[in-house]
Amino acid sequence: MSEKEKLQRAIPGTSYRDLPTLTVLQARILALLDDANDDAELLGLQELLRERMSQHEQWQKSIIGEVESSVAQLELLLTEGRLREAQSLWDKNQNTLKRIGETDQQRLQELLQPHKAELTKLLDWKRFAASEKKRELIEKMTALISEEIPPATKARQIRELQDEWKLLGHSDDNDTLWVQFSELSKTAFEPCKIYFKERKEKQAANLIARTNICEQLEAYVSSLQESEVDLAEAARLEQKARADWKTFAPVAQNKIKNLQSRFNKVLADLKQQKRSALLAHNAKKQALIDQAKTLVDSEDLAAAINTAKRLQSDWKSLGPGSFKDDRKLWSEFRAACDALFARRDDQSRAQKQESRKTNSAARDLVRQISDLLTLEDEAFIDSRAEYQKLRKSFRETLASDQKANQKALLEQFNKVTRRYEQRLKAAPDKKALQLAQQITQRAELCRQAEELLLAGRPVSESEHTIKQQWSELEPVSDANWATLLEQRFTQLLDWMASPADSATSIANAARKLTERMRELCVDTEIICGADTPLEDKAIRMQQQLNQLQKGLGRLPPTLKERLEKIQEAEMQLNCSGPLSAQSRSSFSQRLQKVRQKA
């Protein structure tokens, strides 16, 4: 073979990473080109060599760059104590350096060398830590010897300790510690030998039991005749065989495969017998379906219904088949029967639909009367005409011939009308409503200014403007409420005069008033039988205890007394300040709920 032919075979198969070979090949092809510099094939080989040399240069730059960029990562890993990752990166760099030119290799080695000492230090610490961990595992294995636990659990824990030992790697005093750990492992495993011996005996007994299951099933399947198959009995035996098979476990691994195949085969044979019997079973049910379909258009509806009931009884006597087939067949049979029964039910359904419409309209009227009870006093008093209209509509909607069947609805109506009429009797007069409006106007003026001061913000109106607005309001007709409001207004003016000095004072006043309002709401809730929020349950319990100490025997308050109590509490809340907007809203909502309960 000529030199040219040798080069044609060698150059294409040479990797760009093999620089020495590329260099030799380059010298050999240059020697040939000296004698034949116009040989196209040699020139092509020379160009291929140049490409390989260029690839080599790019590859060298790439791996040099990888090593240079890894130095910072190596330093970070060492700083964070991530030894395994640092060791892996160090080894990777050392392998990479072997493939780099001598000049760059020496430069990069000098770049990596300062981190060698830190890596060695961490490795020493790892060996020391591994020794300590191994001593700890020796202590655990020693404790495991005397620990009273199930043998299977002990064997598992021994394996876990041994696996931990393997993960630790080499350490100081490695051989001495291993001998000690190994001997302790053998001692700890001694009780487990008895367990595994008994387990082996149990596996042998299970093998016999499973073999018996297979023999019994095989005998049963061979005795079956298609016409005699009891599907329910066959399903029961199959289910019991599967359950017993699971009970008699485990079995030795070298025995299970053939035995499982035998069990699966006899089950498959049983399944085939059941499938044949099921086809006959389904054919009988299909005949019943065909009969039911002929009844749908029967002129004698009563006779057809009696026949359908007999067919249903025959269906039941056939018993269940497969769930999937039964669901389909039953759906078809049921549809035929339902179509027949639907003719009988049409009239009854129409009557029920009319009754539902009537009930819905009557319930809506009861709800509208109930909604009137949630109105404020003034709006409630003005709602009498609407109430009479709703009451009349209810009686017209519920015809006299329906009242016997609508006892519950009538009770709801009577209950809500009684509540409405009771509240109407106890409703405040025009004078009381006027008083509430007078109080609200003055309380609102105070509230706006107090909330600004509580928030640490100045009141935009001057003291003179506030006084002018106060004087222009309608006087409060009740002396007690008027006095309370005047005191509140006077206190507000004092706080406005020096807001910076009054910040603590107004905050304390708001805190104390909040507690008084909580007690006021609880007292009102007790009297009216309403629920108290969870955070005030303790206050309620104390107030109820105080009432008990004052004595029993008091009559429960009437509706009028309860409404008067609620109105008084609402007046008290309205006249009192300062309170945060959130607290005032919360107390107001609680009193509103009490009013609805009353």
PDB file of N, CA, C and O in Angstrom, residues 453-454 495 502-514 578:
ATOM      1  N   LEU A 453     -59.739  63.023  64.496  1.00  0.00           N
ATOM      2  CA  LEU A 453     -58.773  63.155  65.591  1.00  0.00           C
ATOM      3  C   LEU A 453     -58.194  61.798  65.977  1.00  0.00           C
ATOM      4  O   LEU A 453     -57.001  61.688  66.277  1.00  0.00           O
ATOM      5  N   LEU A 454     -59.021  60.756  65.982  1.00  0.00           N
ATOM      6  CA  LEU A 454     -58.521  59.413  66.302  1.00  0.00           C
ATOM      7  C   LEU A 454     -57.491  58.943  65.279  1.00  0.00           C
ATOM      8  O   LEU A 454     -56.557  58.216  65.620  1.00  0.00           O
ATOM      9  N   TRP A 495     -60.593  68.768  72.764  1.00  0.00           N
ATOM     10  CA  TRP A 495     -59.591  68.022  71.997  1.00  0.00           C
ATOM     11  C   TRP A 495     -59.173  68.797  70.747  1.00  0.00           C
ATOM     12  O   TRP A 495     -58.012  68.760  70.346  1.00  0.00           O
ATOM     13  N   SER A 502     -53.856  66.083  72.917  1.00  0.00           N
ATOM     14  CA  SER A 502     -55.057  65.300  73.227  1.00  0.00           C
ATOM     15  C   SER A 502     -55.049  63.920  72.579  1.00  0.00           C
ATOM     16  O   SER A 502     -56.012  63.167  72.737  1.00  0.00           O
ATOM     17  N   ALA A 503     -53.984  63.577  71.820  1.00  0.00           N
ATOM     18  CA  ALA A 503     -53.974  62.303  71.090  1.00  0.00           C
ATOM     19  C   ALA A 503     -54.115  61.120  72.024  1.00  0.00           C
ATOM     20  O   ALA A 503     -54.915  60.204  71.797  1.00  0.00           O
ATOM     21  N   THR A 504     -53.347  61.149  73.111  1.00  0.00           N
ATOM     22  CA  THR A 504     -53.427  60.024  74.072  1.00  0.00           C
ATOM     23  C   THR A 504     -54.765  60.009  74.763  1.00  0.00           C
ATOM     24  O   THR A 504     -55.382  58.949  74.968  1.00  0.00           O
ATOM     25  N   SER A 505     -55.262  61.206  75.135  1.00  0.00           N
ATOM     26  CA  SER A 505     -56.531  61.302  75.862  1.00  0.00           C
ATOM     27  C   SER A 505     -57.682  60.755  75.029  1.00  0.00           C
ATOM     28  O   SER A 505     -58.517  59.982  75.522  1.00  0.00           O
ATOM     29  N   ILE A 506     -57.757  61.141  73.763  1.00  0.00           N
ATOM     30  CA  ILE A 506     -58.876  60.690  72.928  1.00  0.00           C
ATOM     31  C   ILE A 506     -58.767  59.190  72.639  1.00  0.00           C
ATOM     32  O   ILE A 506     -59.768  58.476  72.582  1.00  0.00           O
ATOM     33  N   ALA A 507     -57.520  58.688  72.506  1.00  0.00           N
ATOM     34  CA  ALA A 507     -57.343  57.252  72.282  1.00  0.00           C
ATOM     35  C   ALA A 507     -57.807  56.460  73.491  1.00  0.00           C
ATOM     36  O   ALA A 507     -58.484  55.437  73.369  1.00  0.00           O
ATOM     37  N   ASN A 508     -57.459  56.941  74.699  1.00  0.00           N
ATOM     38  CA  ASN A 508     -57.888  56.258  75.931  1.00  0.00           C
ATOM     39  C   ASN A 508     -59.404  56.296  76.057  1.00  0.00           C
ATOM     40  O   ASN A 508     -60.040  55.319  76.470  1.00  0.00           O
ATOM     41  N   ALA A 509     -59.975  57.461  75.741  1.00  0.00           N
ATOM     42  CA  ALA A 509     -61.434  57.590  75.829  1.00  0.00           C
ATOM     43  C   ALA A 509     -62.119  56.621  74.873  1.00  0.00           C
ATOM     44  O   ALA A 509     -63.134  55.996  75.214  1.00  0.00           O
ATOM     45  N   ALA A 510     -61.579  56.477  73.661  1.00  0.00           N
ATOM     46  CA  ALA A 510     -62.157  55.551  72.677  1.00  0.00           C
ATOM     47  C   ALA A 510     -62.054  54.116  73.162  1.00  0.00           C
ATOM     48  O   ALA A 510     -62.977  53.319  72.997  1.00  0.00           O
ATOM     49  N   ARG A 511     -60.917  53.791  73.800  1.00  0.00           N
ATOM     50  CA  ARG A 511     -60.734  52.426  74.293  1.00  0.00           C
ATOM     51  C   ARG A 511     -61.733  52.091  75.402  1.00  0.00           C
ATOM     52  O   ARG A 511     -62.355  51.025  75.422  1.00  0.00           O
ATOM     53  N   LYS A 512     -61.900  53.033  76.341  1.00  0.00           N
ATOM     54  CA  LYS A 512     -62.849  52.801  77.447  1.00  0.00           C
ATOM     55  C   LYS A 512     -64.281  52.712  76.926  1.00  0.00           C
ATOM     56  O   LYS A 512     -65.071  51.869  77.375  1.00  0.00           O
ATOM     57  N   LEU A 513     -64.628  53.581  75.973  1.00  0.00           N
ATOM     58  CA  LEU A 513     -65.991  53.579  75.455  1.00  0.00           C
ATOM     59  C   LEU A 513     -66.263  52.283  74.680  1.00  0.00           C
ATOM     60  O   LEU A 513     -67.376  51.752  74.720  1.00  0.00           O
ATOM     61  N   THR A 514     -65.236  51.790  73.994  1.00  0.00           N
ATOM     62  CA  THR A 514     -65.397  50.523  73.271  1.00  0.00           C
ATOM     63  C   THR A 514     -65.789  49.404  74.220  1.00  0.00           C
ATOM     64  O   THR A 514     -66.679  48.592  73.928  1.00  0.00           O
ATOM     65  N   PRO A 578     -65.691  59.210  71.800  1.00  0.00           N
ATOM     66  CA  PRO A 578     -65.307  58.818  70.450  1.00  0.00           C
ATOM     67  C   PRO A 578     -65.238  57.295  70.298  1.00  0.00           C
ATOM     68  O   PRO A 578     -64.956  56.587  71.261  1.00  0.00           O
TER      69      PRO A 578
END
